[in-house]
Coordinates of C-alpha atoms in Angstrom, one line a residue:
X1210 CA 0.0 0.0 0.0
X1211 CA 1.6 3.3 -1.1
X1212 CA 0.6 6.7 0.2
X1213 CA 1.1 10.3 -1.0
X1214 CA 3.8 11.2 1.5
X1215 CA 3.5 14.9 1.0
X1216 CA -0.3 14.9 1.4
X1217 CA 0.0 12.8 4.6
X1218 CA 2.5 15.2 6.0
X1219 CA 0.3 18.2 5.3
X1220 CA -2.8 16.4 6.7
X1221 CA -0.9 15.8 9.9
X1222 CA 0.5 19.3 10.0
X1223 CA -3.0 20.8 10.0
X1224 CA -4.2 18.7 12.9
X1225 CA -1.6 19.0 15.7
X1226 CA -2.1 17.6 19.2
X1227 CA 0.0 18.3 22.3
X1228 CA 1.2 15.9 24.9
X1229 CA 0.6 12.2 25.5
X1230 CA -3.1 11.9 24.4
X1231 CA -3.3 12.4 20.7
X1232 CA -6.5 10.6 19.6
X1233 CA -6.9 12.3 16.2
X1234 CA -3.3 11.7 15.2
X1235 CA -3.5 8.1 16.4
X1236 CA -6.7 7.4 14.5
X1237 CA -5.1 8.9 11.3
X1238 CA -2.1 6.6 11.5
X1239 CA -4.3 3.6 12.3
X1240 CA -6.6 4.2 9.3
X1241 CA -3.5 3.7 7.0
X1242 CA -1.8 1.0 8.9
X1243 CA -4.8 -1.4 9.6
X1244 CA -5.5 -1.8 5.9
X1245 CA -1.9 -3.0 5.3
X1246 CA -2.3 -5.9 7.7
X1247 CA 0.7 -4.8 9.9
X1248 CA 0.6 -6.2 13.4
X1249 CA -0.4 -3.3 15.7
X1250 CA -0.1 -2.6 19.5
X1251 CA -1.6 0.5 21.1
X1252 CA -0.2 2.2 24.2
X1253 CA -2.2 2.3 27.5
X1254 CA -0.6 5.3 29.3
X1255 CA -0.5 7.3 26.0
X1256 CA -1.9 7.1 22.5
X1257 CA 1.2 5.5 20.9
X1258 CA 1.1 3.1 17.9
X1259 CA 3.6 0.3 17.5
X1260 CA 3.6 -1.5 14.2
X1261 CA 5.5 -4.8 13.8
X1262 CA 6.5 -6.1 10.3
X1263 CA 7.2 -9.8 10.4
X1264 CA 9.9 -10.9 7.9
X1265 CA 9.3 -13.8 5.7
X1266 CA 12.8 -15.3 5.6
X1267 CA 13.1 -15.9 9.3
X1268 CA 13.8 -19.0 11.5
X1269 CA 11.2 -18.6 14.2
X1270 CA 12.1 -21.8 16.2
X1271 CA 13.5 -19.4 18.9
X1272 CA 11.3 -16.3 18.8
X1273 CA 13.5 -14.4 21.2
X1274 CA 16.4 -14.6 18.8
X1275 CA 14.7 -13.3 15.7
X1276 CA 16.8 -10.4 14.3
X1277 CA 14.9 -7.2 15.0
X1278 CA 15.4 -3.5 14.4
X1279 CA 13.4 -0.5 15.6
X1280 CA 12.5 2.8 13.9
X1281 CA 10.9 5.6 15.9
X1282 CA 8.8 8.6 15.0
X1283 CA 7.5 11.1 17.5
X1284 CA 3.9 12.3 17.1
X1285 CA 3.2 15.3 19.4
X1286 CA 3.1 19.0 18.5
X1287 CA 3.8 22.2 20.5
X1288 CA 1.5 24.7 22.2
X1289 CA 2.5 27.3 19.7
X1290 CA 0.1 29.4 17.5
X1291 CA 1.3 28.9 14.0
X1292 CA 2.4 32.0 12.0
X1293 CA 3.7 30.5 8.7
X1294 CA 0.9 31.5 6.3
X1295 CA 0.9 28.1 4.7
X1296 CA -2.2 26.8 3.0
X1297 CA -2.2 23.8 5.3
X1298 CA -1.3 25.7 8.5
X1299 CA -2.9 24.7 11.8
X1300 CA -5.5 26.9 13.3
X1301 CA -6.1 25.3 16.6
X1302 CA -3.5 27.1 18.7
X1303 CA -1.0 24.2 18.5
X1304 CA 1.7 23.6 15.8
X1305 CA 4.0 21.0 14.5
X1306 CA 6.8 23.5 14.9
X1307 CA 9.4 20.8 15.4
X1308 CA 8.6 18.8 12.3
X1309 CA 7.0 15.7 13.9
X1310 CA 4.4 15.7 11.2
X1311 CA 7.3 15.1 8.7
X1312 CA 8.7 12.3 10.9
X1313 CA 5.3 10.6 11.0
X1314 CA 4.8 10.8 7.2
X1315 CA 8.3 9.4 6.6
X1316 CA 8.1 6.5 9.1
X1317 CA 4.5 5.7 8.1
X1318 CA 5.5 5.5 4.4
X1319 CA 8.6 3.4 5.4
X1320 CA 6.5 1.0 7.4
X1321 CA 4.0 0.5 4.6
X1322 CA 6.7 -0.1 2.0
X1323 CA 8.5 -2.5 4.4
X1324 CA 5.3 -4.4 4.9
X1325 CA 5.0 -4.8 1.1
X1326 CA 8.5 -6.2 1.0
X1327 CA 8.2 -8.4 4.1
X1328 CA 8.5 -11.7 2.2
X1329 CA 12.2 -10.9 1.6
X1330 CA 13.0 -9.6 5.1
X1331 CA 15.4 -11.6 7.2
X1332 CA 14.1 -10.3 10.5
X1333 CA 11.3 -8.2 12.1
X1334 CA 10.9 -4.5 12.3
X1335 CA 9.3 -2.4 15.0
X1336 CA 8.0 1.0 13.7
X1337 CA 7.1 3.0 16.8
X1338 CA 5.0 6.2 16.8
X1339 CA 5.5 8.0 20.1
X1340 CA 3.5 10.8 21.7
X1341 CA 4.9 13.0 24.4
X1342 CA 8.4 13.7 23.1
X1343 CA 8.2 17.5 23.9
X1344 CA 8.8 17.2 27.6
X1345 CA 6.1 14.7 28.5
X1346 CA 8.3 11.6 29.0
X1347 CA 6.9 9.5 26.2
X1348 CA 10.0 7.5 25.5
X1349 CA 10.4 6.4 29.2
X1350 CA 6.7 5.5 29.3
X1351 CA 7.1 3.4 26.2
X1352 CA 10.1 1.5 27.7
X1353 CA 8.0 0.9 30.9
X1354 CA 5.2 -0.5 28.7
X1355 CA 7.5 -3.0 27.1
X1356 CA 8.4 -1.4 23.8
X1357 CA 11.7 -3.4 23.5
X1358 CA 9.9 -6.7 23.9
X1359 CA 6.8 -6.0 21.8
X1360 CA 7.9 -8.2 18.8
X1361 CA 9.1 -11.0 21.0
X1362 CA 12.8 -10.3 20.5
X1363 CA 14.9 -7.4 21.8
X1364 CA 16.0 -5.1 18.9
X1365 CA 19.7 -5.3 17.9
X1366 CA 19.7 -1.7 16.6
X1367 CA 17.5 1.4 16.6
X1368 CA 17.1 4.4 14.3
X1369 CA 15.6 7.8 15.2
X1370 CA 15.4 10.9 13.0
X1371 CA 14.8 14.6 13.3
X1372 CA 14.3 17.2 10.6
X1373 CA 15.9 20.7 11.1
X1374 CA 14.5 23.9 9.8
X1375 CA 18.0 25.5 9.9
X1376 CA 21.6 24.5 10.6
X1377 CA 21.9 21.8 7.9
X1378 CA 21.7 22.1 4.1
X1379 CA 18.5 21.0 2.5
X1380 CA 18.5 17.2 2.1
X1381 CA 21.6 16.7 4.1
X1382 CA 21.8 13.7 6.5
X1383 CA 24.1 14.1 9.5
X1384 CA 25.1 12.5 12.8
X1385 CA 28.2 11.7 14.7
X1386 CA 29.8 9.0 16.9
X1387 CA 29.1 9.7 20.5
X1388 CA 26.8 12.5 21.8
X1389 CA 24.7 14.0 19.0
X1390 CA 22.5 16.0 21.3
X1391 CA 22.7 17.1 25.0
X1392 CA 20.9 15.6 27.9
X1393 CA 18.7 17.9 30.0
X1394 CA 17.9 18.0 33.7
X1395 CA 15.2 20.3 34.9
X1396 CA 16.0 22.5 37.8
X1397 CA 13.3 23.9 40.1
X1398 CA 14.2 25.9 43.2
X1399 CA 11.8 27.2 45.8
X1400 CA 13.1 29.7 48.4
X1401 CA 11.2 30.5 51.5
X1402 CA 12.0 33.6 53.6
X1403 CA 10.1 36.1 55.6
X1404 CA 8.4 39.0 53.9
X1405 CA 8.1 42.6 55.0
X1406 CA 8.0 46.2 54.1
X1407 CA 10.5 47.5 51.6
X1408 CA 11.4 50.3 54.1
X1409 CA 12.7 47.8 56.6
X1410 CA 14.6 45.0 54.9
X1411 CA 16.5 44.3 58.1
X1412 CA 13.3 43.0 59.6
X1413 CA 12.7 40.5 56.7
X1414 CA 14.6 37.7 55.2
X1415 CA 14.3 38.2 51.4
X1416 CA 13.9 35.1 49.3
X1417 CA 14.1 37.3 46.1
X1418 CA 17.6 38.6 47.0
X1419 CA 18.7 35.0 47.7
X1420 CA 17.2 33.8 44.5
X1421 CA 18.9 36.5 42.4
X1422 CA 22.3 35.7 44.1
X1423 CA 21.8 32.0 43.5
X1424 CA 21.5 32.5 39.7
X1425 CA 25.0 34.1 39.5
X1426 CA 26.5 31.9 42.1
X1427 CA 25.4 28.7 40.4
X1428 CA 26.8 30.0 37.1
X1429 CA 30.2 30.7 38.7
X1430 CA 30.4 27.4 40.6
X1431 CA 29.4 25.5 37.4
X1432 CA 32.1 27.2 35.4
X1433 CA 34.7 26.2 37.9
X1434 CA 33.3 22.7 38.7
X1435 CA 33.4 21.3 35.1
X1436 CA 36.5 20.9 32.9
X1437 CA 36.8 23.6 30.2
X1438 CA 37.1 20.7 27.7
X1439 CA 33.6 19.4 28.7
X1440 CA 30.8 21.5 27.2
X1441 CA 28.0 22.1 29.7
X1442 CA 25.7 24.8 30.9
X1443 CA 23.3 25.7 33.7
X1444 CA 20.8 28.3 32.5
X1445 CA 17.9 29.8 34.5
X1446 CA 15.0 31.1 32.5
X1447 CA 12.5 32.2 35.1
X1448 CA 12.7 33.9 38.5
X1449 CA 9.3 34.5 40.1
X1450 CA 8.8 36.6 43.2
X1451 CA 6.6 39.3 44.6
X1452 CA 4.1 41.7 43.0
X1453 CA 4.8 45.2 44.4
X1454 CA 8.0 47.2 44.3
X1455 CA 7.9 48.1 48.0
X1456 CA 7.0 44.7 49.4
X1457 CA 9.5 41.9 50.2
X1458 CA 7.8 38.6 49.4
X1459 CA 7.7 35.4 51.4
X1460 CA 8.6 33.1 48.6
X1461 CA 10.6 33.1 45.3
X1462 CA 11.2 30.4 42.7
X1463 CA 13.7 29.7 40.0
X1464 CA 13.3 27.4 37.0
X1465 CA 16.2 26.4 34.8
X1466 CA 17.9 23.6 32.9
X1467 CA 21.2 21.7 33.1
X1468 CA 22.5 20.7 29.7
X1469 CA 25.6 18.5 29.1
X1470 CA 26.9 15.8 26.8
X1471 CA 27.8 13.1 29.4
X1472 CA 25.9 11.6 32.3
X1473 CA 28.9 12.0 34.6
X1474 CA 29.0 15.8 33.9
X1475 CA 25.2 16.0 34.5
X1476 CA 25.6 14.3 37.9
X1477 CA 28.5 16.7 38.8
X1478 CA 26.4 19.7 37.9
X1479 CA 23.4 18.5 39.8
X1480 CA 25.6 18.3 42.9
X1481 CA 26.9 21.8 42.3
X1482 CA 23.5 23.2 41.9
X1483 CA 22.3 21.7 45.2
X1484 CA 25.4 22.7 47.1
X1485 CA 25.5 26.2 45.8
X1486 CA 21.8 27.0 46.3
X1487 CA 21.9 25.6 49.8
X1488 CA 25.0 27.7 50.6
X1489 CA 23.4 30.9 49.3
X1490 CA 20.2 30.2 51.2
X1491 CA 22.1 29.6 54.4
X1492 CA 24.0 32.9 54.0
X1493 CA 20.7 34.8 53.6
X1494 CA 18.9 33.0 56.4
X1495 CA 16.3 31.5 54.2
X1496 CA 15.2 27.9 53.3
X1497 CA 15.7 26.4 49.9
X1498 CA 14.2 23.3 48.2
X1499 CA 15.9 22.1 45.1
X1500 CA 14.1 19.6 42.8
X1501 CA 16.1 18.1 39.9
X1502 CA 14.3 16.1 37.3
X1503 CA 16.3 14.3 34.6
X1504 CA 14.3 14.9 31.5
X1505 CA 16.7 13.3 29.0
X1506 CA 20.1 11.8 28.9
X1507 CA 22.5 12.7 26.1
X1508 CA 21.5 11.3 22.7
X1509 CA 24.3 9.0 21.7
X1510 CA 25.0 7.4 18.3
X1511 CA 26.9 4.2 18.3
X1512 CA 30.0 4.4 16.0
X1513 CA 29.6 0.9 14.6
X1514 CA 25.9 1.5 13.8
X1515 CA 26.7 4.9 12.3
X1516 CA 29.3 3.3 9.9
X1517 CA 26.7 0.7 9.0
X1518 CA 24.1 3.3 8.2
X1519 CA 26.6 5.3 6.1
X1520 CA 27.5 2.2 4.1
X1521 CA 23.8 1.6 3.5
X1522 CA 23.2 5.2 2.6
X1523 CA 26.0 5.0 -0.1
X1524 CA 24.0 2.2 -1.7
X1525 CA 21.0 4.5 -2.3
X1526 CA 23.2 7.3 -3.5
X1527 CA 23.6 9.5 -0.4
X1528 CA 25.8 9.8 2.7
X1529 CA 25.8 10.8 6.3
X1530 CA 27.8 13.9 7.2
X1531 CA 29.7 13.7 10.4
X1532 CA 29.0 16.6 12.7
X1533 CA 32.1 18.2 14.1
X1534 CA 30.4 18.8 17.5
X1535 CA 27.2 17.9 19.2
X1536 CA 24.2 20.2 19.3
X1537 CA 22.8 21.6 22.6
X1538 CA 19.2 20.6 22.2
X1539 CA 17.7 17.5 23.8
X1540 CA 15.6 14.5 22.6
X1541 CA 13.9 11.7 24.6
X1542 CA 14.9 9.1 22.0
X1543 CA 18.0 9.2 24.1
X1544 CA 16.4 6.8 26.6
X1545 CA 15.9 4.2 23.9
X1546 CA 19.5 4.6 22.6
X1547 CA 20.6 4.1 26.2
X1548 CA 19.1 0.6 25.9
X1549 CA 19.7 -0.3 22.3
X1550 CA 22.7 0.8 20.2
X1551 CA 21.7 2.8 17.2
X1552 CA 21.9 6.2 15.4
X1553 CA 20.1 9.5 15.8
X1554 CA 19.9 11.0 12.3
X1555 CA 19.5 14.7 11.6
X1556 CA 17.8 15.7 8.3
X1557 CA 18.3 19.1 6.8
X1558 CA 14.9 20.4 5.8
X1559 CA 15.6 24.1 5.0
X1560 CA 13.1 25.7 2.7
X1561 CA 15.5 28.3 1.4
X1562 CA 19.2 29.3 1.5
X1563 CA 18.6 32.4 3.7
X1564 CA 21.1 32.7 6.4
X1565 CA 18.7 33.3 9.3
X1566 CA 15.8 31.0 8.9
X1567 CA 13.3 30.4 11.8
X1568 CA 14.5 27.4 13.8
X1569 CA 12.6 24.5 15.1
X1570 CA 10.0 25.5 17.8
X1571 CA 9.5 28.9 16.1
X1572 CA 5.9 29.9 15.2
X1573 CA 7.3 30.6 11.7
X1574 CA 9.3 27.4 11.3
X1575 CA 8.9 25.6 7.9
X1576 CA 10.2 22.3 6.7
X1577 CA 10.7 21.2 3.1
X1578 CA 8.6 18.4 1.7
X1579 CA 11.5 17.5 -0.7
X1580 CA 13.2 15.6 2.1
X1581 CA 10.3 13.2 2.8
X1582 CA 10.7 10.6 0.1
X1583 CA 14.6 10.4 0.2
X1584 CA 14.4 10.0 4.0
X1585 CA 11.8 7.2 3.6
X1586 CA 14.0 5.5 1.1
X1587 CA 17.0 5.6 3.4
X1588 CA 15.0 4.1 6.3
X1589 CA 13.7 1.3 4.1
X1590 CA 17.2 0.6 2.9
X1591 CA 18.5 0.7 6.5
X1592 CA 15.9 -1.8 7.7
X1593 CA 16.8 -4.2 4.9
X1594 CA 20.5 -3.8 5.1
X1595 CA 20.8 -3.9 8.9
X1596 CA 18.8 -7.1 9.1
X1597 CA 21.2 -8.8 6.7
X1598 CA 23.8 -8.3 9.3
X1599 CA 22.0 -9.2 12.6
X1600 CA 25.1 -8.8 14.8
X1601 CA 24.2 -7.3 18.1
X1602 CA 26.4 -4.2 18.6
X1603 CA 27.8 -3.6 22.1
X1604 CA 27.5 -0.2 23.6

């Protein structure tokens, strides 16, 4: 069963849904998958769709040893009001501003084509459509629901992809061995003091003053606590306290993010944040509560799997550019790559050669339809090629 991949992408773009519960998106995918006869499993904690293609050239005497690979697409949109002016733009206050509509169209088309070719497959393929990538923990939920065992055999390799509205040239594929994207740990700090009149600060204990000092102190401590050769950052994006200029509030809060490219560095920065905030609070005579939530780990491509993908790409007339350095954004496919060796593939989807195009997550972000079919073809080729070499790669 073939589909018009551009029409599918535009359909999905016009009907974005946010979070873990995406009933319209799930129904749209199911309408096209059910007809093909692909084996389907639906999520319980979220509206995920897992499609398993069973290869025809497989010894199934030991089901747990059947060569299996996994391809993942995210499904969710962002709570962004679209401002692109496209004919197929969303009008419901949400937007596929990160290109997940393109991912779904690509992976859906790859799944349907792989199903048509299943008689020649030497293994099984899991095509996983995941809600909740945008900060809702969808990948971790999927692992808890048994994603890696859904076909009966644990995958030997995994492939994820992401289109970019800027950074890469149109149609360029890119990745790198090691960290491709950063991990992220969410930082939430609540500081409790004792409010009072602005004319008598000595009679109060200002949580706002402590919070403001903590922002700078954490930045200094982090810069001295991590090697200059290890990229990392702690950035606070929100400080909330008070409502009147002459009233010292009782409470203040900080929200920020730790980003790094190794789990060891993240652990060190978490310790620095806790220690520094506690020290500032003690100096100001206030109380501080620090909550650290590991949203993602670094997204890491396995070098052997990347070489395999590049060799397969050469067979379909393309290649995978090696990034010189990782990118400081985060992705929850990282949790899957922590369990299964694989590759996170970046796809350049620029719509022009302008130097300052809107980036992913912008209300004006646009993604080229021209990359859809070539990316589908690469995924289909990777599935076939990787299953011909079912060796399990060691992390």
